[in-house]
């Protein structure tokens, strides 16, 4: 029996939490594995927490598996390995010599000191510990792995691993009826071409380019729509979108009168927590998932969109190279 202690988040609308929940459910189904959980405090205290994940990320059966995972009791439970998945990245080795694996993402292909928890630690400390086998580094994309130089990767060997994320195709799949339902609810005609973006809307997501591109498209096409789905409670997405618009107006990239007359009414902003059924309908309602990110560690929405049969436009040279064909 392999006893694994998971240290991470399970109840926040953050990508690390979502990944951890899905991994916990998957690991719970493996034979000869015993899981223990130690929940980590959120990165920001004001983050909203879910009381239950049923209908949001999980089915009732999935939630039962998650609920059955034992809470770790310090000094009372012996484990074989510790797996950490939260932010900032805790690279402090175990005092009891238990092997530690640290999940990380390097959106800009670098790991800055501000992203790491360690006593006088930085990326070099992390890399040294991985080279020595004191820690294992787990990341979901080759892009993120390349925070370690080719020379360092060779030195780290099997202690540096790319384990890509998956998508649950029982939750995300082509849904013709869902497409019709959501389009009708949003007043979108069957002939309209819909572009979609889902996520934090922070600077690295490059929503500025989404808005600029859509503005240009609207000049010559009447049957186009843009849907932006944000997470206001965590990132203030709606205010970010307004700030991007104001910047584009001020810098002359967008003429306000033209935007007000021809563009604004074709943009729909959605917010609030959406369960997987609603997200599936949202992906299916779109003709193209548009994510011209500047920096990413993986990009789960692009994978989920593809599972729903929705085409994606992404930059070349980022983590999506791993799972989106040219």
C-alpha positions as MATLAB code, in Angstrom:
seq = 'XXXXXXXXXXXXXXXXXXXXXXXXXXXXXXXXXXXXXXXXXXXXXXXXXXXXXXXXXXXXXXXXXXXXXXXXXXXXXXXXXXXXXXXXXXXXXXXXXXXXXXXXXXXXXXXXXXXXXXXXXXXXXXXXXXXXXXXXXXXXXXXXXXXXXXXXXXXXXXXXXXXXXXXXXXXXXXXXXXXXXXXXXXXXXXXXXXXXXXXXXXXXXXXXXXXXXXXXXXXXXXXXXXXXXXXXXXXXXXXXXXXXXXXXXXXXXXXXXXXXXXXXXXXXXXXXXXXXXXXXXXXXXXXXXXXXXXXXXXXXXXXXXXXXXXXXXXXXXXXXXXXXXX';
ca = [
       0.000    0.000    0.000;
       1.357    3.415   -1.030;
       0.393    6.155    1.434;
       0.334    9.613   -0.152;
      -0.137   12.920    1.661;
      -1.589   15.615   -0.596;
      -0.969   19.183    0.592;
      -3.097   21.582   -1.422;
      -6.379   23.338   -2.174;
      -9.701   21.647   -2.906;
     -12.410   24.313   -2.570;
     -11.416   27.416   -4.519;
     -12.147   28.490   -8.133;
      -8.420   28.436   -8.928;
      -6.720   26.206  -11.489;
      -4.492   24.527   -8.878;
      -7.544   23.642   -6.812;
      -9.426   22.297   -9.832;
      -6.442   20.184  -10.921;
      -5.957   18.886   -7.387;
      -9.610   17.879   -7.019;
      -9.611   15.944  -10.294;
      -6.306   14.278   -9.412;
      -7.584   13.289   -5.968;
     -10.681   11.676   -7.455;
      -8.580    9.809  -10.033;
      -6.019    8.643   -7.444;
      -8.845    7.499   -5.139;
      -9.847    4.939   -7.756;
      -6.408    3.301   -7.893;
      -5.808    0.017   -6.048;
      -3.167   -0.153   -3.314;
      -3.153    3.628   -2.795;
      -4.178    5.361    0.432;
      -4.645    9.122    0.340;
      -4.398   11.673    3.113;
      -5.198   15.359    2.751;
      -3.808   18.456    4.410;
      -5.601   21.572    3.207;
      -3.426   24.634    2.674;
      -4.567   28.181    3.393;
      -5.588   30.092    0.248;
      -3.092   32.440   -1.365;
      -5.466   35.315   -0.548;
      -7.758   35.188    2.477;
     -10.606   36.860    0.567;
     -10.909   34.012   -1.944;
     -14.415   32.519   -1.906;
     -14.620   28.876   -0.836;
     -17.139   26.279   -2.025;
     -19.022   24.290    0.606;
     -19.605   21.488   -1.910;
     -18.211   20.733   -5.354;
     -21.224   18.693   -6.518;
     -22.438   20.140   -9.804;
     -19.483   22.504   -9.967;
     -16.573   20.139  -10.603;
     -17.866   16.808   -9.355;
     -20.715   14.370   -9.513;
     -22.178   13.084   -6.241;
     -20.126    9.901   -6.703;
     -16.945   11.950   -7.184;
     -17.726   14.030   -4.093;
     -18.183   10.854   -2.030;
     -14.677    9.747   -3.075;
     -13.286   13.140   -2.106;
     -15.093   13.105    1.247;
     -13.681    9.646    2.006;
     -10.078   10.900    1.906;
      -8.708   11.020    5.439;
      -7.515   14.302    6.922;
      -3.838   14.023    7.795;
      -2.983   14.042   11.493;
       0.521   15.225   12.265;
       2.536   12.595   14.107;
      -0.213    9.983   13.923;
      -0.136    9.055   10.254;
       2.844    7.576    8.414;
       3.088    8.382    4.703;
       5.449    7.305    1.936;
       5.420   10.523   -0.077;
       4.206   14.128    0.157;
       2.716   15.813   -2.923;
       2.312   19.605   -2.743;
       0.003   21.524   -5.081;
      -0.632   25.118   -4.025;
       0.822   28.577   -4.553;
       3.359   29.788   -3.492;
       5.515   26.723   -4.147;
       6.739   25.166   -0.916;
      10.215   23.760   -1.607;
      11.186   23.055    1.999;
      12.248   19.380    2.194;
      10.574   17.102    4.723;
      12.196   17.121    8.169;
      11.603   13.363    8.393;
      13.267   12.574    5.038;
       9.936   11.622    3.421;
      10.167   12.137   -0.385;
       8.448   15.352   -1.496;
       7.012   16.163   -4.938;
       6.187   19.798   -5.738;
       3.723   20.756   -8.470;
       4.626   24.017  -10.194;
       3.841   26.067  -13.268;
       6.146   28.621  -14.854;
       3.894   30.833  -16.966;
       6.733   33.013  -18.246;
       9.116   30.036  -18.321;
      10.764   31.332  -15.151;
      10.218   30.774  -11.423;
      10.764   33.971   -9.475;
      11.712   34.098   -5.796;
       8.339   35.661   -4.912;
       6.670   32.434   -6.102;
       8.662   30.172   -3.801;
       8.459   29.390   -0.083;
      11.867   28.544    1.357;
      14.361   29.821    3.889;
      16.445   32.212    1.786;
      15.292   30.133   -1.172;
      15.003   30.915   -4.846;
      14.874   28.978   -8.105;
      18.509   27.937   -7.777;
      17.691   26.401   -4.395;
      14.783   24.530   -5.963;
      16.907   23.309   -8.875;
      19.682   22.149   -6.539;
      17.242   20.195   -4.353;
      15.743   18.529   -7.433;
      19.196   17.640   -8.809;
      20.094   16.040   -5.488;
      16.847   14.081   -5.388;
      15.677   15.897   -2.250;
      12.569   17.040   -4.147;
      10.754   15.977   -7.293;
       9.393   18.730   -9.540;
       6.101   18.004  -11.337;
       4.768   20.309  -14.051;
       2.016   19.950  -16.691;
       3.748   21.233  -19.846;
       7.073   21.209  -21.664;
       6.920   25.016  -21.706;
       6.758   25.100  -17.917;
       9.449   22.425  -17.620;
      11.776   24.653  -19.613;
      12.117   26.981  -16.630;
      14.899   24.456  -16.071;
      17.577   24.864  -18.752;
      18.423   21.827  -20.926;
      21.580   21.390  -18.855;
      19.602   21.428  -15.610;
      16.969   19.083  -17.040;
      19.681   16.530  -17.788;
      21.070   16.848  -14.261;
      17.609   16.498  -12.689;
      16.767   13.330  -14.616;
      13.644   11.558  -13.355;
      13.192   14.053  -10.522;
      11.799   16.546  -13.062;
       8.633   15.252  -14.730;
       6.044   16.580  -17.190;
       2.646   15.081  -16.327;
       0.034   16.722  -18.577;
      -3.468   17.477  -17.346;
      -6.414   15.527  -18.682;
     -10.048   16.364  -19.303;
     -13.065   14.386  -18.108;
     -14.938   13.575  -21.319;
     -17.978   12.459  -19.325;
     -18.345   16.139  -18.375;
     -16.979   17.929  -21.457;
     -18.181   16.690  -24.844;
     -20.025   17.927  -27.987;
     -23.538   18.937  -26.906;
     -25.861   20.103  -29.684;
     -28.839   20.664  -27.391;
     -26.700   22.549  -24.904;
     -25.473   24.798  -27.712;
     -29.040   25.622  -28.769;
     -30.173   26.170  -25.181;
     -27.455   28.637  -24.229;
     -27.551   30.530  -27.522;
     -31.286   31.007  -27.113;
     -30.832   32.217  -23.520;
     -28.218   34.765  -24.626;
     -30.140   35.887  -27.725;
     -27.549   34.537  -30.144;
     -28.825   33.624  -33.613;
     -28.013   30.192  -35.096;
     -26.067   31.935  -37.872;
     -23.941   34.052  -35.516;
     -20.249   33.210  -35.170;
     -19.317   33.190  -31.480;
     -15.858   33.715  -29.989;
     -15.302   32.731  -26.361;
     -12.745   33.317  -23.620;
     -12.952   31.952  -20.063;
     -10.690   32.746  -17.136;
      -8.986   35.252  -14.880;
      -8.693   38.082  -17.466;
      -5.429   39.195  -15.842;
      -2.722   40.782  -17.982;
      -1.101   37.510  -19.026;
      -4.397   36.365  -20.602;
      -4.081   39.186  -23.186;
      -7.762   40.183  -23.205;
      -6.612   43.472  -24.741;
      -5.832   41.617  -27.986;
      -9.160   39.772  -27.813;
     -11.050   43.076  -27.655;
      -8.904   44.748  -30.338;
      -9.323   41.805  -32.710;
     -13.055   41.585  -32.137;
     -13.398   45.329  -32.765;
     -11.716   44.911  -36.166;
     -13.884   41.897  -37.044;
     -17.050   43.835  -36.193;
     -16.181   46.500  -38.771;
     -16.847   44.092  -41.633;
     -19.036   41.388  -40.068;
     -22.454   41.805  -38.497;
     -23.071   38.222  -37.367;
     -20.277   37.938  -34.788;
     -20.451   37.739  -30.993;
     -17.898   37.654  -28.185;
     -18.514   35.997  -24.814;
     -16.161   36.705  -21.912;
     -16.587   34.529  -18.797;
     -14.728   35.923  -15.795;
     -14.146   35.142  -12.110;
     -14.938   38.489  -10.510;
     -14.806   37.342   -6.882;
     -11.140   36.344   -7.201;
      -9.678   38.586   -9.872;
     -12.012   41.565  -10.371;
     -12.416   40.559  -14.017;
     -15.240   42.936  -14.925;
     -13.246   45.936  -13.751;
     -10.206   44.622  -15.638;
     -12.220   44.461  -18.877;
     -13.395   48.052  -18.379;
      -9.826   49.177  -17.687;
      -8.628   47.488  -20.907;
     -11.363   49.285  -22.857;
     -10.442   52.649  -21.349;
      -6.788   52.078  -22.244;
      -7.708   51.171  -25.829;
      -9.908   54.290  -26.107;
      -7.185   56.547  -24.713;
      -4.450   55.096  -26.913;
      -6.600   55.414  -30.036;
      -6.720   51.696  -30.883;
     -10.505   51.801  -30.644;
     -12.798   54.703  -31.537;
     -15.359   54.977  -28.758;
     -18.243   56.083  -30.985;
     -17.652   53.141  -33.337;
     -17.377   50.757  -30.392;
     -20.596   52.028  -28.814;
     -22.491   51.822  -32.098;
     -21.159   48.601  -33.642;
     -19.310   46.520  -31.063;
     -20.390   46.884  -27.436;
     -23.801   45.220  -27.840;
     -22.146   42.162  -29.394;
     -20.021   41.471  -26.295;
     -21.539   39.456  -23.440;
     -19.786   39.361  -20.080;
     -20.708   36.464  -17.770;
     -19.640   35.929  -14.181;
     -20.299   33.809  -11.115;
     -19.553   30.161  -10.448;
     -20.525   27.832  -13.297;
     -20.794   24.083  -12.929;
     -19.388   21.707  -15.509;
     -22.797   21.324  -17.224;
     -23.081   25.086  -17.784;
     -19.445   25.315  -18.869;
     -20.015   22.480  -21.344;
     -22.948   24.422  -22.820;
     -20.806   27.555  -22.934;
     -17.965   25.823  -24.806;
     -20.489   24.277  -27.188;
     -22.224   27.605  -27.816;
     -18.972   28.974  -29.248;
     -17.537   28.435  -32.716;
     -14.041   29.369  -31.606;
     -12.273   29.428  -28.269;
      -9.949   32.429  -28.417;
      -6.990   32.611  -26.002;
      -4.061   34.707  -27.274;
      -2.267   34.400  -23.921;
       1.064   36.058  -23.231;
       2.023   33.541  -20.551;
       0.481   30.265  -19.361;
       1.473   27.125  -17.504;
      -0.951   24.835  -19.357;
      -4.384   26.365  -20.266;
      -7.113   23.966  -19.178;
      -9.976   25.836  -20.932;
      -8.339   25.212  -24.318;
      -8.294   21.474  -23.563;
     -11.903   21.495  -22.349;
     -12.995   23.477  -25.429;
     -11.437   20.872  -27.715;
     -13.181   18.080  -25.817;
     -16.435   19.893  -26.646;
     -15.478   20.017  -30.331;
     -14.770   23.759  -30.323;
     -11.859   25.044  -32.410;
      -9.135   26.989  -30.592;
      -6.939   29.894  -31.590;
      -3.801   29.996  -29.429;
      -0.267   31.399  -29.760;
       2.467   29.247  -31.210;
       5.324   28.427  -28.872;
       3.480   28.117  -25.561;
       2.260   25.206  -23.416;
      -0.695   24.546  -25.736;
       1.821   23.286  -28.322;
       1.670   20.040  -26.307;
      -1.983   19.342  -27.094;
      -3.172   21.562  -29.952;
      -2.181   20.560  -33.469;
      -0.819   23.333  -35.743;
];
